[in-house]
Coordinates of C-alpha atoms in Angstrom, one line a residue:
Chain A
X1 CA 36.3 3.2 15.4
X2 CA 34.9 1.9 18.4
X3 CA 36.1 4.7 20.6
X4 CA 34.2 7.0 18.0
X5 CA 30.8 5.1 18.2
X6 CA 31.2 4.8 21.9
X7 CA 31.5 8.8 21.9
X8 CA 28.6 9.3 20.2
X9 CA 26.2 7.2 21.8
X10 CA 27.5 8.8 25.0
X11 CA 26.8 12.1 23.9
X12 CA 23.6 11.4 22.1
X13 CA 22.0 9.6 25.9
X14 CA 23.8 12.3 28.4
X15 CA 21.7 14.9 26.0
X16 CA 18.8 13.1 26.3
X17 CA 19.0 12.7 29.9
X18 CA 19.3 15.7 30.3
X19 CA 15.8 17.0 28.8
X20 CA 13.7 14.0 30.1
X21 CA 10.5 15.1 28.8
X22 CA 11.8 14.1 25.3
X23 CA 12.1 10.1 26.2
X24 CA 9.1 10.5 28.5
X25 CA 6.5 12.4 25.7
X26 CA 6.8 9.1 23.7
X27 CA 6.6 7.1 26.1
X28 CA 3.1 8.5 27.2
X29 CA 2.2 8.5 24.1
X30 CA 2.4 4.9 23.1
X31 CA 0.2 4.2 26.5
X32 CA -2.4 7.0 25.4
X33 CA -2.8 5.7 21.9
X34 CA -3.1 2.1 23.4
X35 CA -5.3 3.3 26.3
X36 CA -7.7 5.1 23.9
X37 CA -8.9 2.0 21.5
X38 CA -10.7 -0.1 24.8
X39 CA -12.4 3.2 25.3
X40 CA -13.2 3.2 21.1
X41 CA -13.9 -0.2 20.3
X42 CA -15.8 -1.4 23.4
X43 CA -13.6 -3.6 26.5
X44 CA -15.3 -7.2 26.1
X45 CA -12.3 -9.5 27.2
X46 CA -12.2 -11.3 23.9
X47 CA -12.0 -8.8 21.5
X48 CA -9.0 -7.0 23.0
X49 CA -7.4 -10.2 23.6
X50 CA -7.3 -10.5 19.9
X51 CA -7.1 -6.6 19.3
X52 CA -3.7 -6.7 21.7
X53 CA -1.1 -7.5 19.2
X54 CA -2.5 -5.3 16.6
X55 CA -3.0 -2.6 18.8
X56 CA 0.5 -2.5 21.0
X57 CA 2.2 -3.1 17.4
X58 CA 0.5 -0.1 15.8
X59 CA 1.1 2.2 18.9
X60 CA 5.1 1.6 18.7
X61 CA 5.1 2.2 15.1
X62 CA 3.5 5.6 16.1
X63 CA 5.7 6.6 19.3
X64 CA 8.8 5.8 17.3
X65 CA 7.8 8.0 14.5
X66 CA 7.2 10.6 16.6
X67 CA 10.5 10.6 18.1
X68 CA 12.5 10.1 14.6
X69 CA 11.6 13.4 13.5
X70 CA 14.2 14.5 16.1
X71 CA 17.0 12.1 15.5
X72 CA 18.8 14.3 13.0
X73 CA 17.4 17.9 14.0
X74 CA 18.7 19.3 17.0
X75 CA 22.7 18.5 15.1
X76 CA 21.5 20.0 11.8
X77 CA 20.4 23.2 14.0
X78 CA 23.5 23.6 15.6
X79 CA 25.6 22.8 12.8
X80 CA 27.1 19.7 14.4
X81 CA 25.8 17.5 11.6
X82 CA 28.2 19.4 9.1
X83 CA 31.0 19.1 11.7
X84 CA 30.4 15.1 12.0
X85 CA 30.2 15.0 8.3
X86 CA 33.9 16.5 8.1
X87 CA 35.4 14.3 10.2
X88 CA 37.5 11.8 9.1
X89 CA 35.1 8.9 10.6
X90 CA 32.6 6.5 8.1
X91 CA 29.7 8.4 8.3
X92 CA 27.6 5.8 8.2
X93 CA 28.9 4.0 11.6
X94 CA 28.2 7.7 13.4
X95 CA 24.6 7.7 12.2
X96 CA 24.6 4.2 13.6
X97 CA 25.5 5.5 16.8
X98 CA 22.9 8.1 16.4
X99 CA 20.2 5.2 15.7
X100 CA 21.4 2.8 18.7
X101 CA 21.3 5.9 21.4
X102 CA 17.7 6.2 19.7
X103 CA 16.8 3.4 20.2
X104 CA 17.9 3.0 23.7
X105 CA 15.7 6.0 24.6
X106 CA 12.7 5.6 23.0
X107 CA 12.4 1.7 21.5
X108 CA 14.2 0.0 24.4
X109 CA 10.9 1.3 26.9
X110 CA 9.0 0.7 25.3
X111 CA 9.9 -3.2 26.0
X112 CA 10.0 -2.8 29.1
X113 CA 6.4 -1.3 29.3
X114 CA 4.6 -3.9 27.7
X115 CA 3.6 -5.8 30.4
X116 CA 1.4 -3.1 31.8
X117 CA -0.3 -3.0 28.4
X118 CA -0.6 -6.3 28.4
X119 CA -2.8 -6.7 31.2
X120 CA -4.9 -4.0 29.9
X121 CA -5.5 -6.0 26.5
X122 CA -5.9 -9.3 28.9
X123 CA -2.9 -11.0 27.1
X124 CA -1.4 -14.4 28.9
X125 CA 1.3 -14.6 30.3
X126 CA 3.2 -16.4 28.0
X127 CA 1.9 -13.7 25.2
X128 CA 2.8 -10.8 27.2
X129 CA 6.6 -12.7 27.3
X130 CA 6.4 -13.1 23.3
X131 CA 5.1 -9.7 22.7
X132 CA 8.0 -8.4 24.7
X133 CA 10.6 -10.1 22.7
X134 CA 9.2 -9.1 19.1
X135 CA 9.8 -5.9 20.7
X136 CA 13.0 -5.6 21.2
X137 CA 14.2 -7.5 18.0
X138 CA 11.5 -5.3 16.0
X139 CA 11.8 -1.8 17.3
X140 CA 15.8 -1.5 16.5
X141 CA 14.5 -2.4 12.3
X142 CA 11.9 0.4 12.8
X143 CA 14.5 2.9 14.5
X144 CA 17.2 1.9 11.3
X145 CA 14.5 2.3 8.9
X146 CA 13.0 5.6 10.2
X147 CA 16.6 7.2 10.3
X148 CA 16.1 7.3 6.7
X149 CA 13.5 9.2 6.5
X150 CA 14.6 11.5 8.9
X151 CA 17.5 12.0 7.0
X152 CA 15.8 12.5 4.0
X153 CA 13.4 15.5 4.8
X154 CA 16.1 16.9 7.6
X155 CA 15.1 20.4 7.9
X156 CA 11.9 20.3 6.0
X157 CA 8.8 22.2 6.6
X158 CA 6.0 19.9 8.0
X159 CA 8.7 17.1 7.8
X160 CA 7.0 15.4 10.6
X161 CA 3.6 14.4 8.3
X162 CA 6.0 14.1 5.6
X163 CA 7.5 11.4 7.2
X164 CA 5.6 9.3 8.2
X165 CA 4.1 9.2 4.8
X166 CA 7.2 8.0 3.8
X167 CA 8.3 5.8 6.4
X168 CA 5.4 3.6 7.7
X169 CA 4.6 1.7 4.5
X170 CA 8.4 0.4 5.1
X171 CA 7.3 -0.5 8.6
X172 CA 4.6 -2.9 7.7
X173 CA 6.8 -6.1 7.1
X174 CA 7.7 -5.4 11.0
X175 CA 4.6 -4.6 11.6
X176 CA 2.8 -7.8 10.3
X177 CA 5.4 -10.3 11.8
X178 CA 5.3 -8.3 15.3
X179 CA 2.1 -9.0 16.0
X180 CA 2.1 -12.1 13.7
X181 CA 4.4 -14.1 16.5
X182 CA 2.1 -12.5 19.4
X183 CA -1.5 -13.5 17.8
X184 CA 0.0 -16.7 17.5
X185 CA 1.7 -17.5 20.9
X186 CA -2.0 -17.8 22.1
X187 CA -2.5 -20.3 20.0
X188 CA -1.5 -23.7 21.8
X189 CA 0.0 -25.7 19.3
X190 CA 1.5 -22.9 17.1
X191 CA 5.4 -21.8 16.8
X192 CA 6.6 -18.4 17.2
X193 CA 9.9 -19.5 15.9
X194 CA 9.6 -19.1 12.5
X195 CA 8.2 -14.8 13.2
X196 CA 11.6 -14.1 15.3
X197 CA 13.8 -16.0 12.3
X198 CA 12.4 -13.3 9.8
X199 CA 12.2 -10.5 12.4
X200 CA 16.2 -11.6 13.1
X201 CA 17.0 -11.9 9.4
X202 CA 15.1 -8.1 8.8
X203 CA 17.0 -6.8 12.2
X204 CA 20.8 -7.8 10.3
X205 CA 19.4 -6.9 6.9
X206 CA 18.8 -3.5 8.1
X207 CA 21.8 -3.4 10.5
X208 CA 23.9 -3.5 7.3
X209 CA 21.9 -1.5 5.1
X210 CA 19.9 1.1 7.0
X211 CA 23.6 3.6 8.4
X212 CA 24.6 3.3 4.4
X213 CA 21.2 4.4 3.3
X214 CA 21.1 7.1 5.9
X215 CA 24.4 8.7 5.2
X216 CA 23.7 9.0 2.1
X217 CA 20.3 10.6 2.5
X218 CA 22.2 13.1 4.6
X219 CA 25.0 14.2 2.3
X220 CA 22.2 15.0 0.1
X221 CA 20.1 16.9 2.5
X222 CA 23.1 18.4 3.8
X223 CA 25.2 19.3 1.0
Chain B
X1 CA 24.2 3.0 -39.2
X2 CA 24.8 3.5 -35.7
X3 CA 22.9 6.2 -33.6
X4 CA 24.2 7.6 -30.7
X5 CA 21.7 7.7 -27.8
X6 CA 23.8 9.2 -25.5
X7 CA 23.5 12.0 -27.7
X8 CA 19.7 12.3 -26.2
X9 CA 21.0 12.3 -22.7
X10 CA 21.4 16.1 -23.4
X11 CA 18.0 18.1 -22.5
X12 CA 18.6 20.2 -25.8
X13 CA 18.4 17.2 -28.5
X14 CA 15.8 15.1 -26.2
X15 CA 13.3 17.8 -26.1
X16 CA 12.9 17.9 -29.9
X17 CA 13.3 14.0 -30.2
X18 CA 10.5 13.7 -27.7
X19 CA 8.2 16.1 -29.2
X20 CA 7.9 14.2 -32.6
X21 CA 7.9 10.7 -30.5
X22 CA 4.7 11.8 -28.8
X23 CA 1.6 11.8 -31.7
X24 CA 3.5 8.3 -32.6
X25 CA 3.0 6.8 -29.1
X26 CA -0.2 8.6 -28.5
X27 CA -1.6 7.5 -31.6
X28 CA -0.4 4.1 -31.5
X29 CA -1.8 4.0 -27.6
X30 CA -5.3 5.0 -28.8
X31 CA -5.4 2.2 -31.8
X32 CA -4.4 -0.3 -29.6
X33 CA -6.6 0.5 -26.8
X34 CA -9.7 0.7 -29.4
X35 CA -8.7 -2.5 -30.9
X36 CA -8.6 -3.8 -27.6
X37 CA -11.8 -2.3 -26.1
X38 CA -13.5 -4.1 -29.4
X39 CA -11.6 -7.3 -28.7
X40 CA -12.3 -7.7 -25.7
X41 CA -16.4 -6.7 -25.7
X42 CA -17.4 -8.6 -29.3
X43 CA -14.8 -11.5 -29.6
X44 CA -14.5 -13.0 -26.1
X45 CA -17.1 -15.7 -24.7
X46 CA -19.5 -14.3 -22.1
X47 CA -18.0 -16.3 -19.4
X48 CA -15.0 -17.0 -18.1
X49 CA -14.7 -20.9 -17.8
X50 CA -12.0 -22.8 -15.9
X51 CA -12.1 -24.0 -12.1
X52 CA -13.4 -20.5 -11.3
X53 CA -16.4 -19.4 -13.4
X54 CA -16.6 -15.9 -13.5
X55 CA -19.9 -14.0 -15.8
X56 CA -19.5 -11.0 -18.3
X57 CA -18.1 -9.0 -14.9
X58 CA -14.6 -10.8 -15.4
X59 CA -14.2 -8.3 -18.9
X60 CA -12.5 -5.9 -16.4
X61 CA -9.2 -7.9 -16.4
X62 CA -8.6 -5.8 -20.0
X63 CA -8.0 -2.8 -17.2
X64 CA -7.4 -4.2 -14.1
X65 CA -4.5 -6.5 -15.2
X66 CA -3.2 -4.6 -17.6
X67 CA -3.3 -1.2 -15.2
X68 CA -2.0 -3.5 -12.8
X69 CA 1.3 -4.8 -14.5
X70 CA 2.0 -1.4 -15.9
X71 CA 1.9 -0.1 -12.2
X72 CA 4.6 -2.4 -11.1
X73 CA 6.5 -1.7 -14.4
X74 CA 6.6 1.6 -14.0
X75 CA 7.9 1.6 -10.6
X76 CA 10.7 0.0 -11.5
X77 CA 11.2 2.3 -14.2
X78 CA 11.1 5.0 -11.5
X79 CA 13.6 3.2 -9.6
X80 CA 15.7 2.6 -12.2
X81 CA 16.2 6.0 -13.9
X82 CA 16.7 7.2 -9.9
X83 CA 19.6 5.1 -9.6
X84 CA 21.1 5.8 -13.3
X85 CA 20.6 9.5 -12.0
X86 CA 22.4 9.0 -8.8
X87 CA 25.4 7.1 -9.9
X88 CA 26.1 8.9 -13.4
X89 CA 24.9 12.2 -12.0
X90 CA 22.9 12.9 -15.2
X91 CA 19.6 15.6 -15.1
X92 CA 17.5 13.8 -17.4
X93 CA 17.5 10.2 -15.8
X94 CA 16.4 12.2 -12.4
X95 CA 13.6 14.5 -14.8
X96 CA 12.2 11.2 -15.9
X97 CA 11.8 9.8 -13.3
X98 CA 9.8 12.7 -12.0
X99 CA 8.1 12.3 -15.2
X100 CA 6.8 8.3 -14.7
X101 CA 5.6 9.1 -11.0
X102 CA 2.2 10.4 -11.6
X103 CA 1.7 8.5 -14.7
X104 CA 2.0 5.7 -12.2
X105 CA 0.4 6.8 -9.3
X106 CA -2.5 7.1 -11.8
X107 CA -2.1 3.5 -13.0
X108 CA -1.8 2.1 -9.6
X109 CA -5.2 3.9 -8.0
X110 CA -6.8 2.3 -11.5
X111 CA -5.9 -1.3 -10.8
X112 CA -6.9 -0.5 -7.6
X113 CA -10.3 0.9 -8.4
X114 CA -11.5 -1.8 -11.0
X115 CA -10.1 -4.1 -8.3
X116 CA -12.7 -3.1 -5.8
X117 CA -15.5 -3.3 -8.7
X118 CA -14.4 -6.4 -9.8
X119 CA -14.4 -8.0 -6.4
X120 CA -17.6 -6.7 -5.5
X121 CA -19.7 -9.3 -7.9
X122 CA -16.8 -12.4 -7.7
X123 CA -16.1 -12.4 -4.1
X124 CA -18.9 -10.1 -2.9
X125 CA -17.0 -7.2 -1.5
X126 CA -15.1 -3.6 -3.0
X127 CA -12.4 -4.4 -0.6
X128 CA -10.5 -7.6 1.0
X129 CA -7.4 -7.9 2.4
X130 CA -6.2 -9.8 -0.2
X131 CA -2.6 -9.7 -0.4
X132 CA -2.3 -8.2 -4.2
X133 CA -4.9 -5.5 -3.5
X134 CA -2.9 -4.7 0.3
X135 CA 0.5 -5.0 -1.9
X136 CA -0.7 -2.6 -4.8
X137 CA -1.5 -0.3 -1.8
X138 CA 1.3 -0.1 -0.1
X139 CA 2.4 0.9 -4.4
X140 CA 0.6 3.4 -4.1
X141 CA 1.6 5.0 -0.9
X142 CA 5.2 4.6 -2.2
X143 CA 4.6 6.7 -5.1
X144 CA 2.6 9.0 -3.5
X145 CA 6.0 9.4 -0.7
X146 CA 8.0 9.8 -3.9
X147 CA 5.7 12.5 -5.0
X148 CA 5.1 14.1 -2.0
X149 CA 8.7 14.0 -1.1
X150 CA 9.9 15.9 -4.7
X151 CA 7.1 18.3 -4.1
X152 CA 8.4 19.2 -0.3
X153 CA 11.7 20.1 -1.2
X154 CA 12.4 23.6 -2.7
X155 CA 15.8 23.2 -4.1
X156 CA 16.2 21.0 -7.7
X157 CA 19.1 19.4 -6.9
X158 CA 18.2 18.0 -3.5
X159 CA 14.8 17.1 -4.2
X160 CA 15.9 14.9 -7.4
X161 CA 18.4 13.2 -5.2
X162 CA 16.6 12.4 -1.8
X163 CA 13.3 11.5 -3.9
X164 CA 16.1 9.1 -6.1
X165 CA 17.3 8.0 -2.8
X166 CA 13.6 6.8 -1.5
X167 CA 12.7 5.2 -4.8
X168 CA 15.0 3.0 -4.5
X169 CA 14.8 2.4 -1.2
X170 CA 11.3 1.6 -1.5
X171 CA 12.1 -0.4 -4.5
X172 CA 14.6 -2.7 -1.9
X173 CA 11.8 -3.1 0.4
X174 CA 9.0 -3.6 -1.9
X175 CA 9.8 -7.6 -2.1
X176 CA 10.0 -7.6 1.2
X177 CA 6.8 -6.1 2.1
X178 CA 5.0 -7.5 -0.6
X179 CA 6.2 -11.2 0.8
X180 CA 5.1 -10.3 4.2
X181 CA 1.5 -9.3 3.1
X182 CA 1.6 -12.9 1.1
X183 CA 2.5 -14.5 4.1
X184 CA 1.8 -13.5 7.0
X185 CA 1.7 -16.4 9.2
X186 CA 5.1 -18.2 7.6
X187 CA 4.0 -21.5 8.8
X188 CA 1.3 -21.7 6.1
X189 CA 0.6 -18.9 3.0
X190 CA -3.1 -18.8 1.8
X191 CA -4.0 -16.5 -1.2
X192 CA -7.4 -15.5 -2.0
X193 CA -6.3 -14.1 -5.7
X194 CA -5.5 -17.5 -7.7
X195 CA -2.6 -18.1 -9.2
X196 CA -2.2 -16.2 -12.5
X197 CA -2.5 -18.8 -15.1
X198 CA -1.7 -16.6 -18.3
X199 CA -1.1 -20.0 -20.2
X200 CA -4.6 -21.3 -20.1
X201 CA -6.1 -18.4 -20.5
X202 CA -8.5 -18.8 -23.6
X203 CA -6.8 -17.0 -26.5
X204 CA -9.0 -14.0 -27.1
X205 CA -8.8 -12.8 -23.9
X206 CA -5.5 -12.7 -23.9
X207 CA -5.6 -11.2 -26.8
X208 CA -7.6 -8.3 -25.9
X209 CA -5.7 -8.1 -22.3
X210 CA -2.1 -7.8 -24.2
X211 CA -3.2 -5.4 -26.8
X212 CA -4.5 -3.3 -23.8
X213 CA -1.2 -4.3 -21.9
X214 CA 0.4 -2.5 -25.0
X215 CA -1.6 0.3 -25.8
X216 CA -1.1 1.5 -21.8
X217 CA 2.6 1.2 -22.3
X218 CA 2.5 3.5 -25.3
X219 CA 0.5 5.5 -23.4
X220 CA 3.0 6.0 -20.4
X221 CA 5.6 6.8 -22.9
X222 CA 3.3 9.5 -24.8
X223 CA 2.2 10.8 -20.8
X224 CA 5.3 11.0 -19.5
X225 CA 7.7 12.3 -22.4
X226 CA 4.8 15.1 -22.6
X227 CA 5.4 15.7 -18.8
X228 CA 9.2 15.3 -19.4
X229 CA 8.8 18.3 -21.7
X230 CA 7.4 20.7 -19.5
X231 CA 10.0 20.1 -16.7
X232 CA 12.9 20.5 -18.7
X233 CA 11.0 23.8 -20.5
X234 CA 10.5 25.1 -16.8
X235 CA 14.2 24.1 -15.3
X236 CA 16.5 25.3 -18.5
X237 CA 13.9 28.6 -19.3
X238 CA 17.6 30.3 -18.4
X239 CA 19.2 28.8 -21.5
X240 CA 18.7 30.7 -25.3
X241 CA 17.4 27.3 -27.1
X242 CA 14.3 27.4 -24.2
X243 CA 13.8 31.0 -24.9
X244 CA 14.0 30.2 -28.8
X245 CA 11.2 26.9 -28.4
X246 CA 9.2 29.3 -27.0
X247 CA 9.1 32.1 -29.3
X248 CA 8.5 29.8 -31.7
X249 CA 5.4 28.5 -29.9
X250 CA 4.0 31.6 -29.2
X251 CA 3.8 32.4 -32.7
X252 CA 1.8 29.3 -33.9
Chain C
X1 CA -31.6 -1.4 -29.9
X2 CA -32.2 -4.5 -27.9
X3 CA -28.5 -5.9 -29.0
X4 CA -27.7 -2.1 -28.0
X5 CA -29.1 -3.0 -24.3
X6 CA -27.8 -5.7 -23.8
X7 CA -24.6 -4.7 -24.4
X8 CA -24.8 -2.2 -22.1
X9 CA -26.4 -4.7 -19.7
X10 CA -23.2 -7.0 -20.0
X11 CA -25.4 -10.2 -18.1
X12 CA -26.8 -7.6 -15.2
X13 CA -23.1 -6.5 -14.7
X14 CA -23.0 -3.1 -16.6
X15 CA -22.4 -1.4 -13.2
X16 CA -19.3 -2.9 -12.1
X17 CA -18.0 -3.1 -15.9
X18 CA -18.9 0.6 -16.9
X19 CA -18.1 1.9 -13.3
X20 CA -14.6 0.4 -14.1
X21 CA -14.2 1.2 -17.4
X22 CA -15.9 4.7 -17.4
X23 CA -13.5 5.7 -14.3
X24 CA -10.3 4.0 -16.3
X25 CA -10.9 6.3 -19.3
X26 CA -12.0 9.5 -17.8
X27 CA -8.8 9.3 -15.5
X28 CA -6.4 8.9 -19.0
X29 CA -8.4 11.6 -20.7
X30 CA -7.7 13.9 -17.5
X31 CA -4.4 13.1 -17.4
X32 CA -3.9 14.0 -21.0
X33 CA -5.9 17.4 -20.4
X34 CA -4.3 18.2 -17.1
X35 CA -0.9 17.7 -19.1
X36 CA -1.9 19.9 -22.5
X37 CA -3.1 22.8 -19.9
X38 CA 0.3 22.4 -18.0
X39 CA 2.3 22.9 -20.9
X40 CA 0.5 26.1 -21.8
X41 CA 0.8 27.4 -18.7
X42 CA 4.7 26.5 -18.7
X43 CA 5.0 28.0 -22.3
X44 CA 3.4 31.0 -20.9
X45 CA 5.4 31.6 -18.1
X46 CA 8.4 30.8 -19.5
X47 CA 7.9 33.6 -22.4
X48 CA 7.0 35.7 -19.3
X49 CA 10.0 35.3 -17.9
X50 CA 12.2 35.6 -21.0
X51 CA 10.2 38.7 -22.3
X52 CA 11.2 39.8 -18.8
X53 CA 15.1 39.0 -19.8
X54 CA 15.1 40.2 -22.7
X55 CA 13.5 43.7 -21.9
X56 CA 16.3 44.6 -19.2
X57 CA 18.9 43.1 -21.5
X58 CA 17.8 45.8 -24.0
X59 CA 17.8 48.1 -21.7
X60 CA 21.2 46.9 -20.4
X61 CA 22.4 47.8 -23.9
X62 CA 20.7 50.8 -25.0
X63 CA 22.5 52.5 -21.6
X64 CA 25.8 50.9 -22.9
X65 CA 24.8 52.6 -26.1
X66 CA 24.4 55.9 -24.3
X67 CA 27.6 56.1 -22.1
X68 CA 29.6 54.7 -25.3
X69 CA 28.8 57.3 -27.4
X70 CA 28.9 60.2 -24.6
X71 CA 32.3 58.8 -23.8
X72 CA 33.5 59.3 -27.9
X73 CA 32.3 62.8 -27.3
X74 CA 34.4 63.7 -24.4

């Protein structure tokens, strides 16, 4: 089983890497969309301090939308999706394969970039260290939870709008304790502890639930 | 005496059933709601007394709580007939749900409406971020996803199942969210709604506000077995007994 | 009439109450419009459509007719 989930996740990244642009448009886009509110909202040091959080949160949300729509495409296309579906293996643990090679390319960066927004938003040190951690445990929930949706309007016309109608009321829970631990790691005597328990507890909630959900979704879109 | 309902699980004997259930539950909906409308303007105090004193603007809580509760209800209803229709693979239960979706929607943007005109004169503004008002939101963006989704999908069979699929996803996450608008800083909750304190309410008010309660559940039923109608007229017009109902309408 | 204006007054608040009320109502009575048009326009097309059916299986059998009886012939 491991062999199988291995194999995927292989093939998933080696495809990615091999159209960069992909992992790279999002990217971009997650520093454009945080770029643009200083320009909107005005750049006095306090405000974006407490804007930061909000901001960076609101961007990923966006950027890992974007990307969902092509988690499940390019396979249905090409008729691999019907081929995985006839294998022997759980579907569910190939779609998580699908999600964590996902994830890798477009969530994982988008840890590692958040120091350079950081500065731009003013955030301490100490924030910039917290904001990067509620990254990474929060953007694997929102990649599980979007895989839903992409399953669910696979092949759709204007499935893109569609969903992210459908997906980002689900995201707000991540959302709200995201930027929840970073707002209050500039507060001295405040503890992030309790934001990363929740954010943990959501992250195995929707390890366990979020491959069944999406299998399902894509027998029925499938079928 | 023992009736079958599974026997109404069939489109053919529910579509007759639900016709003459609908003047019943329409009428009964409008008598209540009257009875409650009069209540609730001639036989309640002009203030609402307690630890939060609240003048003759507090008579919207015969809509807003009412519209409110049947919101959540029929979400759940949604939910539910989505998973009967997923596991037992039975039409109807996926048609009704269908049906309670707008009937919903249109309940949730109420409570949300005479929300904002209710907080305008208690707390001084149409919108807060008060945790129930943000959680009733996030409602309705659900059903409008449920809606939207349904709409999207050409084919019968795969819209009823993915939209059954979402319902009930949302319906997993709704606690979820709903807690994390209650709380978002976990190490203290703050609430600017009170707590609902049904039992000290003064008795005509509740009067008026469970009458209302009622005549808005009778009303759902009458809305969406009305709705329910026309979907299973438009996806069995192949069968004879469709082409018979209708021949027989035309005439009258 | 002054009971009548007061009422409407409801303590200064009439525009918060009505604004709720009046918006409640006239979104049920839609609803129940919207739905009575909906079904006539199902009913309709739905007699369309059987008219439709019911016309080509006529035809269907009035050709059936035709070849039957040429075929007692021959």
């Amino acid at each position: 089983m491991l062999k199988v989930f291995g194999c995927i996740l292989g093939r998933d990244i080696t495809l990615a890497l091999r159209r960069r642009t992909d992992v790279l448009t999002t990217l971009f886009f997650f520093i454009i969309v945080v770029s643009l509110f200083p320009l909107g909202v005005g750049s006095e040091r306090e405000m974006l301090r407490e804007l930061g959080p909000g901001v960076v949160w609101v961007a990923a949300l966006l950027a890992s939308m974007l990307a969902l729509e092509r988690l499940f495409a390019a396979d249905f296309d090409d008729g691999t999706l019907e081929q995985m579906m006839l294998t022997g293996q759980p579907l569910a643990l190939l779609v998580l394969a699908k999600i964590v090679a996902h994830w890798l390319l477009t969530g994982l960066p988008l840890v590692f970039i958040a120091p350079l927004v950081g500065m731009q938003y003013h955030l301490s040190d100490g924030a910039i260290w917290i904001m990067m951690a509620s990254l990474a445990v929060g953007t694997p929930i929102l990649s599980l939870l979007g895989a839903i949706g992409a399953a669910l309007t696979l092949g759709l016309r204007g499935g893109g709008i569609l969903l992210s109608l459908l997906i980002l009321p689900l995201y707000i829970p991540v959302l709200v304790y995201g930027s929840g631990a970073v707002a209050v790691s500039m507060i001295e005597i405040a503890d992030t502890q309790p934001y990363f328990y929740l954010l943990g507890a959501f992250l195995l909630l929707a390890l366990l639930f979020a491959p069944l959900a999406s299998a399902a979704a894509l027998r029925i879109s499938v079928e | 005496m023992t009736i079958n309902l599974f026997k109404y699980a069939a489109p053919t004997a529910f579509y007759p059933a639900a016709g003459r259930l609908i003047p019943w539950f329409g009428g009964l909906a409008l008598i209540l709601i009257l009875f409650s409308l009069y209540w609730g303007f001639f036989e309640t105090p002009e203030r609402l007394g307690g630890s939060n004193p609240q003048k003759e603007y507090y008579r919207i809580i015969f809509i807003h709580v009412p519209a409110a509760w049947m919101s959540m209800w029929l979400y759940l209803v949604l939910a539910a007939w989505s998973a009967i229709g997923l596991v037992f693979n039975t039409r109807l239960s996926f048609m009704m749900a269908n049906a309670v979706a707008p009937t919903g929607a249109i309940f949730t943007f109420i409570a949300l409406w005479t929300g904002a005109f209710w907080g305008r004169p208690s707390w001084g503004t149409y919108w807060d971020w008060d945790p129930r008002l943000t959680s009733e939101l996030i409602l309705f963006f659900l059903y409008i996803g449920y809606i939207a989704l349904h709409s999207a999908i050409d084919d019968t069979r795969r819209a009823d199942r993915a939209s059954a699929l979402l319902a009930i996803v949302g319906l997993v996450m709704l606690p979820i969210i709903f807690w994390s608008i209650n709380c978002p800083d976990p190490n203290q909750c703050a609430a600017l709604h009170q707590r609902s304190s049904l039992s000290n309410i003064e008795s005509n008010i509740l009067t008026a506000m469970l009458t209302m309660t009622l005549g808005f559940w009778l009303y759902s039923f009458a809305t969406s077995f009305a709705r329910l109608r026309g979907i299973i007229l438009l996806r069995e017009s192949d069968s004879g007994w469709v082409r018979k109902i209708v021949e027989r309408e035309a005439r009258t | 009439m002054e009971s009548v204006m007061n009422f409407l007054q409801q303590g200064g608040f009439g525009f918060y109450v009505w604004a709720s009320f009046g918006v409640t109502f006239a979104l049920m009575i839609a609803e129940v419009v919207q739905l009575g048009r909906n079904r006539r326009t199902i009913l309709a097309r739905v007699g369309r459509l059987s008219r439709l059916r019911g016309q080509r299986a006529d035809a269907g059998s009035h050709r059936r007719h035709a070849s039957e009886s040429s075929g007692g012939q021959a």
